[in-house]
Short mmCIF file of N, CA, C and O and ligand atoms in Angstrom, two decimals:
data_model
loop_
_atom_site.label_atom_id
_atom_site.label_comp_id
_atom_site.label_asym_id
_atom_site.label_seq_id
_atom_site.Cartn_x
_atom_site.Cartn_y
_atom_site.Cartn_z
N MET A 268 9.36 35.19 -17.24
CA MET A 268 9.02 33.78 -17.18
C MET A 268 9.92 33.05 -16.18
O MET A 268 9.46 32.21 -15.43
N LEU A 269 11.18 33.41 -16.17
CA LEU A 269 12.11 32.76 -15.24
C LEU A 269 12.32 33.57 -13.96
O LEU A 269 13.21 33.26 -13.17
N VAL A 270 11.51 34.57 -13.77
CA VAL A 270 11.72 35.46 -12.62
C VAL A 270 11.50 34.70 -11.32
O VAL A 270 12.32 34.75 -10.40
N LEU A 271 10.41 34.00 -11.20
CA LEU A 271 10.10 33.32 -9.94
C LEU A 271 11.11 32.22 -9.60
O LEU A 271 11.55 32.14 -8.46
N PRO A 272 11.52 31.37 -10.57
CA PRO A 272 12.55 30.40 -10.20
C PRO A 272 13.88 31.05 -9.79
O PRO A 272 14.54 30.58 -8.87
N VAL A 273 14.24 32.12 -10.48
CA VAL A 273 15.48 32.81 -10.12
C VAL A 273 15.37 33.39 -8.71
O VAL A 273 16.30 33.28 -7.91
N LEU A 274 14.24 34.00 -8.41
CA LEU A 274 14.05 34.55 -7.06
C LEU A 274 14.07 33.44 -6.02
O LEU A 274 14.64 33.59 -4.94
N ALA A 275 13.43 32.32 -6.33
CA ALA A 275 13.38 31.21 -5.37
C ALA A 275 14.77 30.67 -5.08
O ALA A 275 15.05 30.24 -3.96
N LEU A 276 15.65 30.70 -6.05
CA LEU A 276 17.01 30.22 -5.83
C LEU A 276 17.92 31.30 -5.24
O LEU A 276 18.86 30.99 -4.51
N ALA A 277 17.65 32.56 -5.57
CA ALA A 277 18.56 33.62 -5.16
C ALA A 277 18.32 34.10 -3.73
O ALA A 277 19.27 34.40 -3.01
N ILE A 278 17.09 34.17 -3.31
CA ILE A 278 16.80 34.75 -1.99
C ILE A 278 17.45 33.97 -0.85
O ILE A 278 18.08 34.58 0.02
N PRO A 279 17.37 32.64 -0.80
CA PRO A 279 18.08 31.95 0.29
C PRO A 279 19.59 32.15 0.22
O PRO A 279 20.25 32.26 1.27
N GLN A 280 20.16 32.22 -0.98
CA GLN A 280 21.60 32.42 -1.11
C GLN A 280 22.01 33.81 -0.63
O GLN A 280 23.06 33.98 0.00
N ILE A 281 21.19 34.81 -0.91
CA ILE A 281 21.47 36.17 -0.44
C ILE A 281 21.47 36.20 1.08
O ILE A 281 22.33 36.81 1.71
N GLY A 282 20.51 35.52 1.69
CA GLY A 282 20.46 35.47 3.15
C GLY A 282 21.69 34.79 3.74
O GLY A 282 22.27 35.26 4.73
N TRP A 283 22.11 33.69 3.13
CA TRP A 283 23.29 32.97 3.62
C TRP A 283 24.54 33.83 3.48
O TRP A 283 25.35 33.93 4.40
N ASN A 284 24.69 34.50 2.33
CA ASN A 284 25.85 35.37 2.12
C ASN A 284 25.86 36.52 3.12
O ASN A 284 26.92 36.87 3.65
N THR A 285 24.71 37.09 3.37
CA THR A 285 24.64 38.21 4.31
C THR A 285 25.06 37.77 5.70
O THR A 285 25.83 38.45 6.38
N ARG A 286 24.56 36.63 6.15
CA ARG A 286 24.93 36.14 7.50
C ARG A 286 26.42 35.84 7.58
O ARG A 286 27.07 36.13 8.59
N THR A 287 26.97 35.25 6.53
CA THR A 287 28.39 34.90 6.55
C THR A 287 29.28 36.14 6.60
O THR A 287 30.22 36.21 7.39
N VAL A 288 28.97 37.12 5.78
CA VAL A 288 29.78 38.34 5.76
C VAL A 288 29.65 39.08 7.07
O VAL A 288 30.64 39.57 7.65
N ARG A 289 28.44 39.16 7.62
CA ARG A 289 28.24 39.86 8.88
C ARG A 289 29.02 39.17 10.01
O ARG A 289 29.65 39.84 10.83
N ALA A 290 28.98 37.85 10.06
CA ALA A 290 29.71 37.13 11.10
C ALA A 290 31.21 37.33 10.95
O ALA A 290 31.92 37.51 11.95
N ALA A 291 31.70 37.32 9.71
CA ALA A 291 33.13 37.52 9.49
C ALA A 291 33.57 38.92 9.93
O ALA A 291 34.61 39.09 10.56
N LEU A 292 32.75 39.92 9.63
CA LEU A 292 33.09 41.29 10.03
C LEU A 292 33.03 41.45 11.55
O LEU A 292 33.88 42.12 12.15
N ALA A 293 32.04 40.82 12.19
CA ALA A 293 31.94 40.91 13.64
C ALA A 293 33.13 40.24 14.31
O ALA A 293 33.67 40.76 15.30
N ASP A 294 33.58 39.10 13.78
CA ASP A 294 34.76 38.44 14.34
C ASP A 294 36.01 39.29 14.14
O ASP A 294 36.84 39.40 15.03
N GLU A 295 36.13 39.88 12.98
CA GLU A 295 37.33 40.67 12.70
C GLU A 295 37.37 41.93 13.55
O GLU A 295 38.45 42.38 13.93
N ALA A 296 36.21 42.50 13.87
CA ALA A 296 36.20 43.71 14.70
C ALA A 296 36.72 43.44 16.10
O ALA A 296 37.15 44.36 16.79
N LYS A 297 36.68 42.17 16.55
CA LYS A 297 37.16 41.82 17.89
C LYS A 297 38.62 41.37 17.88
O LYS A 297 39.16 41.02 18.92
N ALA A 298 39.25 41.40 16.72
CA ALA A 298 40.63 40.90 16.60
C ALA A 298 41.59 41.81 17.38
O ALA A 298 41.35 43.01 17.51
N PRO A 299 42.67 41.22 17.90
CA PRO A 299 43.62 42.02 18.70
C PRO A 299 44.21 43.20 17.95
O PRO A 299 44.42 44.27 18.53
N HIS A 300 44.51 43.03 16.67
CA HIS A 300 45.12 44.16 15.95
C HIS A 300 44.14 45.31 15.77
O HIS A 300 44.55 46.47 15.68
N ILE A 301 42.85 45.03 15.73
CA ILE A 301 41.86 46.11 15.65
C ILE A 301 41.78 46.85 16.98
O ILE A 301 41.76 48.08 17.04
N GLU A 302 41.76 46.09 18.08
CA GLU A 302 41.73 46.73 19.39
C GLU A 302 42.98 47.57 19.62
O GLU A 302 42.93 48.65 20.19
N THR A 303 44.12 47.07 19.16
CA THR A 303 45.37 47.82 19.29
C THR A 303 45.29 49.12 18.50
O THR A 303 45.71 50.18 18.97
N ALA A 304 44.76 49.05 17.30
CA ALA A 304 44.65 50.26 16.47
C ALA A 304 43.73 51.28 17.13
O ALA A 304 44.01 52.47 17.11
N VAL A 305 42.67 50.81 17.76
CA VAL A 305 41.76 51.74 18.44
C VAL A 305 42.46 52.37 19.64
O VAL A 305 42.36 53.57 19.89
N LEU A 306 43.20 51.54 20.40
CA LEU A 306 43.91 52.08 21.56
C LEU A 306 45.03 53.04 21.14
O LEU A 306 45.38 53.94 21.90
N ASP A 307 45.57 52.86 19.95
CA ASP A 307 46.62 53.75 19.46
C ASP A 307 46.05 55.05 18.91
O ASP A 307 46.79 55.91 18.44
N GLY A 308 44.73 55.19 18.91
CA GLY A 308 44.14 56.45 18.50
C GLY A 308 43.42 56.43 17.17
O GLY A 308 43.11 57.49 16.63
N LEU A 309 43.15 55.26 16.64
CA LEU A 309 42.37 55.20 15.40
C LEU A 309 41.02 55.85 15.67
O LEU A 309 40.30 55.44 16.58
N PRO A 310 40.69 56.88 14.93
CA PRO A 310 39.44 57.56 15.21
C PRO A 310 38.23 56.69 14.86
O PRO A 310 38.21 56.01 13.84
N ARG A 311 37.26 56.69 15.73
CA ARG A 311 36.00 56.03 15.47
C ARG A 311 34.97 57.10 15.17
O ARG A 311 35.09 58.23 15.64
N HIS A 312 33.98 56.73 14.41
CA HIS A 312 32.97 57.73 14.09
C HIS A 312 32.12 57.98 15.33
O HIS A 312 31.87 57.07 16.11
N PRO A 313 31.71 59.22 15.53
CA PRO A 313 30.90 59.53 16.70
C PRO A 313 29.48 58.99 16.56
O PRO A 313 28.96 58.89 15.45
N ASN A 314 28.89 58.62 17.67
CA ASN A 314 27.51 58.15 17.71
C ASN A 314 26.66 59.19 18.42
O ASN A 314 26.57 59.19 19.63
N PRO A 315 26.04 60.11 17.67
CA PRO A 315 25.26 61.15 18.32
C PRO A 315 23.92 60.61 18.81
O PRO A 315 23.38 59.65 18.26
N ASP A 316 23.43 61.22 19.87
CA ASP A 316 22.08 60.95 20.35
C ASP A 316 21.16 61.93 19.61
O ASP A 316 21.17 63.13 19.88
N LEU A 317 20.41 61.42 18.66
CA LEU A 317 19.59 62.28 17.81
C LEU A 317 18.45 62.92 18.58
O LEU A 317 17.91 63.94 18.15
N CYS A 318 18.09 62.34 19.71
CA CYS A 318 17.07 62.98 20.55
C CYS A 318 17.58 64.32 21.06
O CYS A 318 16.84 65.30 21.14
N LEU A 319 18.87 64.34 21.43
CA LEU A 319 19.44 65.58 21.94
C LEU A 319 19.66 66.59 20.82
O LEU A 319 19.77 67.79 21.07
N ALA A 320 19.75 66.11 19.58
CA ALA A 320 20.05 67.00 18.46
C ALA A 320 18.81 67.67 17.89
O ALA A 320 18.93 68.48 16.97
N GLN A 321 17.65 67.35 18.43
CA GLN A 321 16.44 67.96 17.91
C GLN A 321 16.50 69.48 18.10
O GLN A 321 16.85 69.96 19.17
N ASP A 322 16.21 70.20 17.05
CA ASP A 322 16.15 71.67 17.05
C ASP A 322 17.50 72.32 17.31
O ASP A 322 17.54 73.49 17.70
N CYS A 323 18.58 71.61 17.12
CA CYS A 323 19.90 72.22 17.32
C CYS A 323 20.30 72.93 16.03
O CYS A 323 20.39 72.30 14.97
N GLY A 324 20.53 74.21 16.13
CA GLY A 324 20.92 74.97 14.96
C GLY A 324 22.40 74.86 14.64
O GLY A 324 22.82 75.09 13.51
N HIS A 325 23.20 74.47 15.62
CA HIS A 325 24.65 74.37 15.41
C HIS A 325 24.99 73.23 14.46
O HIS A 325 25.84 73.37 13.59
N CYS A 326 24.32 72.09 14.64
CA CYS A 326 24.63 70.92 13.80
C CYS A 326 23.49 70.60 12.84
O CYS A 326 23.54 69.59 12.14
N HIS A 327 22.47 71.43 12.81
CA HIS A 327 21.31 71.22 11.94
C HIS A 327 20.69 69.85 12.17
O HIS A 327 20.34 69.12 11.22
N GLU A 328 20.58 69.44 13.45
CA GLU A 328 19.93 68.21 13.90
C GLU A 328 20.67 66.94 13.48
O GLU A 328 20.11 65.86 13.52
N TRP A 329 21.95 67.06 13.07
CA TRP A 329 22.73 65.87 12.73
C TRP A 329 23.37 65.27 13.97
O TRP A 329 23.68 64.09 14.01
N GLY A 330 23.66 66.08 14.95
CA GLY A 330 24.32 65.58 16.16
C GLY A 330 25.82 65.55 16.06
O GLY A 330 26.50 65.31 17.05
N THR A 331 26.35 65.77 14.87
CA THR A 331 27.80 65.79 14.69
C THR A 331 28.18 67.01 13.86
O THR A 331 27.35 67.56 13.13
N VAL A 332 29.42 67.41 13.99
CA VAL A 332 29.95 68.52 13.21
C VAL A 332 31.32 68.13 12.67
O VAL A 332 31.98 67.24 13.22
N VAL A 333 31.73 68.78 11.61
CA VAL A 333 33.08 68.63 11.09
C VAL A 333 33.85 69.88 11.48
O VAL A 333 33.47 70.99 11.10
N THR A 334 34.91 69.70 12.24
CA THR A 334 35.67 70.84 12.73
C THR A 334 36.49 71.43 11.59
O THR A 334 36.69 70.79 10.55
N PRO A 335 36.98 72.66 11.77
CA PRO A 335 37.79 73.28 10.70
C PRO A 335 39.03 72.47 10.32
O PRO A 335 39.50 72.55 9.19
N ASP A 336 39.55 71.66 11.28
CA ASP A 336 40.71 70.84 10.95
C ASP A 336 40.31 69.46 10.41
O ASP A 336 41.17 68.58 10.29
N GLY A 337 39.03 69.28 10.10
CA GLY A 337 38.60 68.08 9.39
C GLY A 337 38.17 66.92 10.25
O GLY A 337 37.90 65.84 9.73
N HIS A 338 38.09 67.07 11.57
CA HIS A 338 37.67 65.98 12.44
C HIS A 338 36.15 65.92 12.54
O HIS A 338 35.49 66.95 12.62
N HIS A 339 35.62 64.72 12.51
CA HIS A 339 34.18 64.50 12.64
C HIS A 339 33.90 64.22 14.11
O HIS A 339 34.32 63.21 14.64
N GLU A 340 33.21 65.16 14.77
CA GLU A 340 33.02 65.08 16.22
C GLU A 340 31.56 65.28 16.58
O GLU A 340 30.78 65.80 15.79
N LEU A 341 31.23 64.90 17.83
CA LEU A 341 29.90 65.18 18.34
C LEU A 341 29.71 66.68 18.45
O LEU A 341 30.65 67.42 18.74
N CYS A 342 28.49 67.12 18.24
CA CYS A 342 28.18 68.55 18.31
C CYS A 342 28.37 69.03 19.75
O CYS A 342 27.74 68.50 20.67
N PRO A 343 29.23 70.03 19.98
CA PRO A 343 29.43 70.49 21.35
C PRO A 343 28.22 71.21 21.92
O PRO A 343 28.08 71.31 23.13
N ALA A 344 27.33 71.69 21.07
CA ALA A 344 26.18 72.45 21.55
C ALA A 344 25.09 71.55 22.11
O ALA A 344 24.41 71.91 23.06
N CYS A 345 24.90 70.37 21.53
CA CYS A 345 23.76 69.56 21.95
C CYS A 345 24.15 68.18 22.47
O CYS A 345 23.33 67.50 23.07
N GLN A 346 25.37 67.72 22.25
CA GLN A 346 25.72 66.35 22.61
C GLN A 346 26.55 66.27 23.88
O GLN A 346 27.21 65.26 24.12
N SER A 347 26.54 67.30 24.69
CA SER A 347 27.37 67.27 25.90
C SER A 347 26.91 66.20 26.88
O SER A 347 27.70 65.70 27.66
N ARG A 348 25.65 65.81 26.83
CA ARG A 348 25.14 64.76 27.73
C ARG A 348 25.35 63.38 27.17
O ARG A 348 25.22 62.40 27.87
N ALA A 349 25.64 63.26 25.87
CA ALA A 349 25.78 61.94 25.26
C ALA A 349 27.06 61.28 25.75
O ALA A 349 28.10 61.90 25.86
N GLY A 350 26.97 59.99 26.01
CA GLY A 350 28.13 59.26 26.50
C GLY A 350 29.06 58.82 25.41
O GLY A 350 30.18 58.45 25.66
N GLY A 351 28.61 58.82 24.15
CA GLY A 351 29.44 58.39 23.05
C GLY A 351 29.18 56.95 22.64
O GLY A 351 29.42 56.58 21.52
N ASP A 352 28.70 56.12 23.55
CA ASP A 352 28.39 54.74 23.19
C ASP A 352 26.98 54.68 22.66
O ASP A 352 26.10 55.44 23.06
N PHE A 353 26.77 53.75 21.75
CA PHE A 353 25.46 53.62 21.16
C PHE A 353 24.52 52.98 22.16
O PHE A 353 24.78 51.91 22.68
N ALA A 354 23.47 53.65 22.50
CA ALA A 354 22.48 53.12 23.42
C ALA A 354 21.10 53.42 22.84
O ALA A 354 20.57 54.51 23.02
N PRO A 355 20.55 52.47 22.09
CA PRO A 355 19.26 52.74 21.49
C PRO A 355 18.17 52.94 22.54
O PRO A 355 18.13 52.24 23.53
N HIS A 356 17.38 53.94 22.33
CA HIS A 356 16.28 54.20 23.24
C HIS A 356 15.23 55.01 22.49
O HIS A 356 15.46 55.48 21.39
N VAL A 357 14.11 55.17 23.12
CA VAL A 357 13.02 55.94 22.52
C VAL A 357 13.23 57.40 22.88
O VAL A 357 13.54 57.73 24.02
N CYS A 358 13.09 58.28 21.89
CA CYS A 358 13.27 59.70 22.14
C CYS A 358 12.20 60.19 23.09
O CYS A 358 11.02 59.91 22.94
N ASP A 359 12.64 60.93 24.07
CA ASP A 359 11.72 61.61 24.97
C ASP A 359 11.77 63.09 24.60
O ASP A 359 12.79 63.75 24.74
N GLU A 360 10.67 63.59 24.08
CA GLU A 360 10.64 64.96 23.56
C GLU A 360 11.10 65.97 24.60
O GLU A 360 11.88 66.86 24.31
N THR A 361 10.66 65.84 25.84
CA THR A 361 10.98 66.85 26.85
C THR A 361 12.45 66.79 27.22
O THR A 361 13.09 67.82 27.39
N VAL A 362 13.03 65.58 27.30
CA VAL A 362 14.44 65.45 27.66
C VAL A 362 15.31 66.04 26.54
O VAL A 362 16.22 66.79 26.79
N GLY A 363 15.00 65.68 25.28
CA GLY A 363 15.80 66.15 24.16
C GLY A 363 15.76 67.66 24.03
O GLY A 363 16.79 68.30 23.87
N ARG A 364 14.61 68.26 24.16
CA ARG A 364 14.50 69.71 24.00
C ARG A 364 15.11 70.42 25.21
O ARG A 364 15.72 71.45 25.05
N ALA A 365 14.97 69.84 26.38
CA ALA A 365 15.54 70.49 27.56
C ALA A 365 17.06 70.49 27.47
O ALA A 365 17.72 71.45 27.84
N ALA A 366 17.65 69.42 26.91
CA ALA A 366 19.10 69.34 26.83
C ALA A 366 19.63 70.26 25.72
O ALA A 366 20.69 70.84 25.84
N ALA A 367 18.88 70.38 24.62
CA ALA A 367 19.35 71.20 23.51
C ALA A 367 19.23 72.68 23.83
O ALA A 367 20.01 73.47 23.35
N HIS A 368 18.29 73.04 24.66
CA HIS A 368 18.10 74.45 25.02
C HIS A 368 17.98 74.57 26.53
O HIS A 368 16.91 74.75 27.05
N PRO A 369 19.09 74.47 27.22
CA PRO A 369 19.01 74.54 28.70
C PRO A 369 18.64 75.91 29.19
O PRO A 369 18.82 76.89 28.54
ZN1 ZN B 477 23.92 70.04 17.76
#
């Protein structure tokens, strides 16, 4: 009975909270102490190109591997062409397969 009024009041508040938290996190990621930590060697998670990871048996199409010493790294078998920066694009089947199986 009170579902619709609760939803009508909650949905705009959820949107406002989401925008506020996202903006705060984006501002904090640009803070000088964060940049310093990254320059000092704080590990960042790898951004694999999943197009290149297609049919890769080494990483099972994940694009990343966990090394024996516990580091999370790009798959050396299929991600050698990846630059490491996130660049969204549309997968090209021929490019991905050609890179995974040269
Ligand atoms: Zn791989």
